[in-house]
């Protein structure tokens, strides 16, 4: 049974003893809100906005010769797209060497190499379809030579299983090629030793278009200041 305490029987000393308990009872339900408020008060500053995404003109599945940049002095390149949304764009300089490389895996975001600034937009001035087909590894088995930036030559071979085996030159190229979802391309894992400024490890593509002749294919991958671009000729 709860007994009411007559108002008259509570003196000043009793009131002093009761008030702290009453305050605690009233504050208990508010503690979670006060704690949340305290936690949030130190982080009131808004976070940094996400950088704008890298954007490249979208084309339908296939392979294309493209042009971009200044219409009076355009840069040429090649654009590859698979049915799953993966894409690769390689832009060339006036000497026919890769100056920029952009890739997109599936329907993820575009990535530039080397380190294109966020917010970059690559608008294509025009595009023209070129023959496109899935590549198998076995037809590329054989011995090859590539010329490096310092004009020296590196020799290597490709096995029927896709292994890159270094030849007897100072620059040693090794790695692996494997089927890719992109047309006219194989996936490339490349390792180098004694090859000047080429990165020790990189992932890119072996690409082979009909207009690459007399070269058999080119190896393209991200580099330190510009993409790796090695044009391979059969020995």
Coordinates of C-alpha atoms in Angstrom, one line a residue:
X1 CA 0.0 0.0 0.0
X2 CA 1.3 3.5 -0.9
X3 CA 0.8 6.1 1.8
X4 CA 0.5 9.8 0.9
X5 CA 2.8 12.1 2.9
X6 CA 0.8 15.1 4.2
X7 CA 2.2 18.3 2.9
X8 CA 2.4 19.8 6.4
X9 CA 4.7 17.0 7.7
X10 CA 7.5 17.8 5.2
X11 CA 9.8 20.3 6.7
X12 CA 12.7 22.2 5.0
X13 CA 15.2 19.5 5.8
X14 CA 12.9 16.8 4.4
X15 CA 12.3 18.8 1.2
X16 CA 16.1 19.2 0.8
X17 CA 16.4 15.4 1.0
X18 CA 13.6 14.7 -1.4
X19 CA 14.4 17.2 -4.2
X20 CA 17.6 15.5 -5.5
X21 CA 15.8 12.1 -5.8
X22 CA 12.9 13.8 -7.7
X23 CA 15.4 15.4 -10.0
X24 CA 17.0 12.1 -10.8
X25 CA 13.7 10.5 -11.5
X26 CA 12.8 13.2 -13.9
X27 CA 16.1 13.2 -15.7
X28 CA 16.4 9.4 -16.3
X29 CA 14.1 9.3 -19.3
X30 CA 16.0 12.3 -20.8
X31 CA 19.5 10.8 -20.5
X32 CA 19.5 8.9 -23.9
X33 CA 18.5 12.1 -25.7
X34 CA 21.1 14.2 -23.9
X35 CA 23.8 11.7 -24.7
X36 CA 22.8 11.6 -28.4
X37 CA 22.8 15.4 -28.4
X38 CA 26.3 15.5 -26.9
X39 CA 27.7 13.0 -29.4
X40 CA 26.3 14.9 -32.3
X41 CA 27.4 18.3 -31.1
X42 CA 31.1 17.6 -31.8
X43 CA 30.5 16.6 -35.4
X44 CA 28.2 19.4 -36.6
X45 CA 30.5 20.3 -39.4
X46 CA 29.3 19.0 -42.8
X47 CA 31.5 16.4 -44.5
X48 CA 33.5 17.0 -47.6
X49 CA 31.4 16.7 -50.7
X50 CA 32.2 13.7 -53.0
X51 CA 34.4 14.8 -56.0
X52 CA 32.6 14.8 -59.3
X53 CA 32.8 11.6 -61.2
X54 CA 35.0 11.0 -64.3
X55 CA 32.7 10.8 -67.3
X56 CA 33.2 9.5 -70.8
X57 CA 30.8 9.4 -73.7
X58 CA 28.9 6.1 -73.8
X59 CA 28.7 3.9 -76.9
X60 CA 26.9 0.7 -77.6
X61 CA 28.7 -2.6 -77.4
X62 CA 31.4 -3.1 -80.0
X63 CA 34.7 -1.5 -81.0
X64 CA 35.2 2.0 -82.5
X65 CA 37.7 4.3 -83.9
X66 CA 37.1 7.6 -82.1
X67 CA 38.2 11.2 -82.0
X68 CA 38.1 13.6 -79.0
X69 CA 39.5 17.0 -77.9
X70 CA 39.8 20.1 -80.1
X71 CA 37.8 19.7 -83.3
X72 CA 40.6 21.6 -85.1
X73 CA 43.3 19.3 -83.8
X74 CA 41.6 16.1 -82.5
X75 CA 43.1 13.2 -80.7
X76 CA 42.4 9.8 -82.1
X77 CA 41.8 6.6 -80.2
X78 CA 40.0 3.3 -79.9
X79 CA 36.9 2.5 -77.7
X80 CA 35.9 -1.0 -76.7
X81 CA 32.6 -2.0 -75.0
X82 CA 31.2 -5.4 -73.9
X83 CA 27.6 -6.4 -73.4
X84 CA 28.1 -6.4 -69.6
X85 CA 28.9 -2.7 -69.6
X86 CA 32.7 -2.9 -69.4
X87 CA 34.6 -0.4 -71.4
X88 CA 38.1 0.7 -72.4
X89 CA 39.1 3.9 -74.2
X90 CA 42.7 4.4 -75.3
X91 CA 43.6 7.8 -76.7
X92 CA 46.8 8.2 -78.8
X93 CA 49.2 11.1 -79.3
X94 CA 50.4 12.3 -82.7
X95 CA 53.1 9.5 -82.8
X96 CA 50.4 6.8 -82.3
X97 CA 51.4 6.1 -78.7
X98 CA 48.8 5.9 -75.9
X99 CA 48.5 9.2 -74.1
X100 CA 45.5 8.4 -71.9
X101 CA 43.6 5.3 -70.9
X102 CA 40.2 5.1 -69.4
X103 CA 38.4 1.9 -68.2
X104 CA 35.2 0.9 -66.6
X105 CA 34.5 -2.6 -65.2
X106 CA 30.8 -3.6 -65.6
X107 CA 28.6 -0.8 -64.6
X108 CA 31.0 0.7 -62.1
X109 CA 32.6 4.1 -62.4
X110 CA 35.1 5.2 -65.0
X111 CA 38.8 5.1 -63.9
X112 CA 41.5 7.1 -65.7
X113 CA 45.2 6.2 -66.0
X114 CA 47.4 7.8 -65.2
X115 CA 45.4 9.4 -62.4
X116 CA 43.0 11.5 -64.3
X117 CA 41.5 14.2 -62.2
X118 CA 38.0 13.6 -60.8
X119 CA 35.4 15.6 -62.7
X120 CA 37.1 15.1 -66.0
X121 CA 34.7 14.7 -68.9
X122 CA 35.9 13.0 -72.1
X123 CA 33.5 14.0 -75.0
X124 CA 33.9 12.1 -78.2
X125 CA 33.7 14.2 -81.3
X126 CA 32.9 11.2 -83.5
X127 CA 33.0 7.4 -83.6
X128 CA 33.2 4.8 -86.4
X129 CA 32.6 1.1 -85.8
X130 CA 35.5 -1.2 -86.6
X131 CA 35.5 -5.1 -86.7
X132 CA 34.9 -6.5 -83.2
X133 CA 35.2 -10.1 -82.0
X134 CA 36.0 -12.1 -78.9
X135 CA 39.7 -13.1 -78.8
X136 CA 41.1 -16.5 -77.8
X137 CA 44.5 -16.9 -76.3
X138 CA 45.9 -19.7 -78.4
X139 CA 46.2 -17.8 -81.7
X140 CA 48.6 -15.4 -80.1
X141 CA 51.2 -18.1 -79.1
X142 CA 54.6 -17.2 -80.6
X143 CA 57.7 -15.0 -80.2
X144 CA 57.5 -11.2 -80.3
X145 CA 59.6 -8.1 -80.1
X146 CA 58.6 -4.7 -78.7
X147 CA 60.5 -1.4 -79.0
X148 CA 60.8 0.6 -75.7
X149 CA 60.9 4.3 -75.2
X150 CA 64.7 4.4 -75.3
X151 CA 64.6 2.7 -78.7
X152 CA 66.0 -0.6 -77.3
X153 CA 64.1 -3.9 -78.1
X154 CA 62.7 -6.4 -75.6
X155 CA 61.9 -10.0 -76.7
X156 CA 59.3 -12.3 -75.2
X157 CA 57.0 -15.1 -76.2
X158 CA 53.4 -16.1 -75.5
X159 CA 52.5 -19.7 -74.8
X160 CA 49.3 -21.4 -75.9
X161 CA 48.2 -21.2 -72.3
X162 CA 48.7 -17.4 -72.2
X163 CA 52.0 -17.1 -70.2
X164 CA 54.3 -14.3 -71.2
X165 CA 57.9 -15.6 -71.1
X166 CA 60.9 -13.2 -71.2
X167 CA 63.4 -13.5 -74.0
X168 CA 67.2 -13.0 -73.9
X169 CA 67.1 -9.2 -73.7
X170 CA 68.0 -6.8 -70.8
X171 CA 64.3 -5.8 -70.5
X172 CA 62.4 -8.8 -69.3
X173 CA 58.6 -9.0 -69.8
X174 CA 56.6 -11.7 -68.1
X175 CA 53.0 -12.1 -67.1
X176 CA 49.8 -13.6 -68.3
X177 CA 47.0 -13.0 -70.8
X178 CA 43.5 -14.4 -70.4
X179 CA 40.1 -14.1 -72.1
X180 CA 38.3 -10.8 -71.6
X181 CA 34.7 -9.7 -71.9
X182 CA 35.8 -6.8 -74.1
X183 CA 35.9 -7.3 -77.9
X184 CA 39.3 -7.3 -79.5
X185 CA 41.0 -7.7 -76.1
X186 CA 42.6 -10.1 -73.7
X187 CA 43.2 -9.3 -70.0
X188 CA 46.8 -8.7 -69.2
X189 CA 48.9 -9.0 -66.1
X190 CA 52.4 -7.6 -66.9
X191 CA 55.6 -7.7 -64.9
X192 CA 58.8 -6.0 -66.0
X193 CA 62.5 -6.0 -64.9
X194 CA 65.3 -3.9 -66.4
X195 CA 62.8 -2.0 -68.6
X196 CA 63.5 1.6 -67.8
X197 CA 60.5 3.5 -66.4
X198 CA 58.0 0.8 -67.1
X199 CA 56.1 -0.1 -63.9
X200 CA 57.3 -3.4 -62.2
X201 CA 53.6 -4.6 -62.1
X202 CA 50.5 -3.5 -64.0
X203 CA 47.2 -4.8 -65.1
X204 CA 45.8 -3.9 -68.5
X205 CA 44.9 -5.4 -71.9
X206 CA 46.3 -7.0 -75.0
X207 CA 44.4 -5.4 -77.8
X208 CA 44.4 -6.5 -81.4
X209 CA 42.6 -4.6 -84.1
X210 CA 42.7 -5.2 -87.9
X211 CA 44.4 -1.8 -88.4
X212 CA 47.4 -2.7 -86.1
X213 CA 49.2 -4.5 -88.9
X214 CA 52.1 -5.0 -89.3
X215 CA 52.0 -5.2 -85.5
X216 CA 50.3 -8.3 -84.1
X217 CA 48.9 -6.5 -81.1
X218 CA 49.6 -3.8 -78.5
X219 CA 49.9 -4.2 -74.7
X220 CA 48.3 -1.3 -72.8
X221 CA 48.3 -0.7 -69.1
X222 CA 48.5 2.1 -66.5
X223 CA 52.0 3.6 -66.2
X224 CA 53.8 6.1 -64.0
X225 CA 53.2 9.3 -66.0
X226 CA 51.6 7.9 -69.2
X227 CA 50.1 4.5 -70.1
X228 CA 52.3 1.6 -71.0
X229 CA 51.9 1.0 -74.7
X230 CA 54.0 -1.7 -76.3
X231 CA 53.4 -2.6 -79.9
X232 CA 54.4 -6.3 -80.5
X233 CA 55.7 -7.7 -83.7
X234 CA 56.1 -11.3 -84.5
X235 CA 59.6 -12.6 -84.7

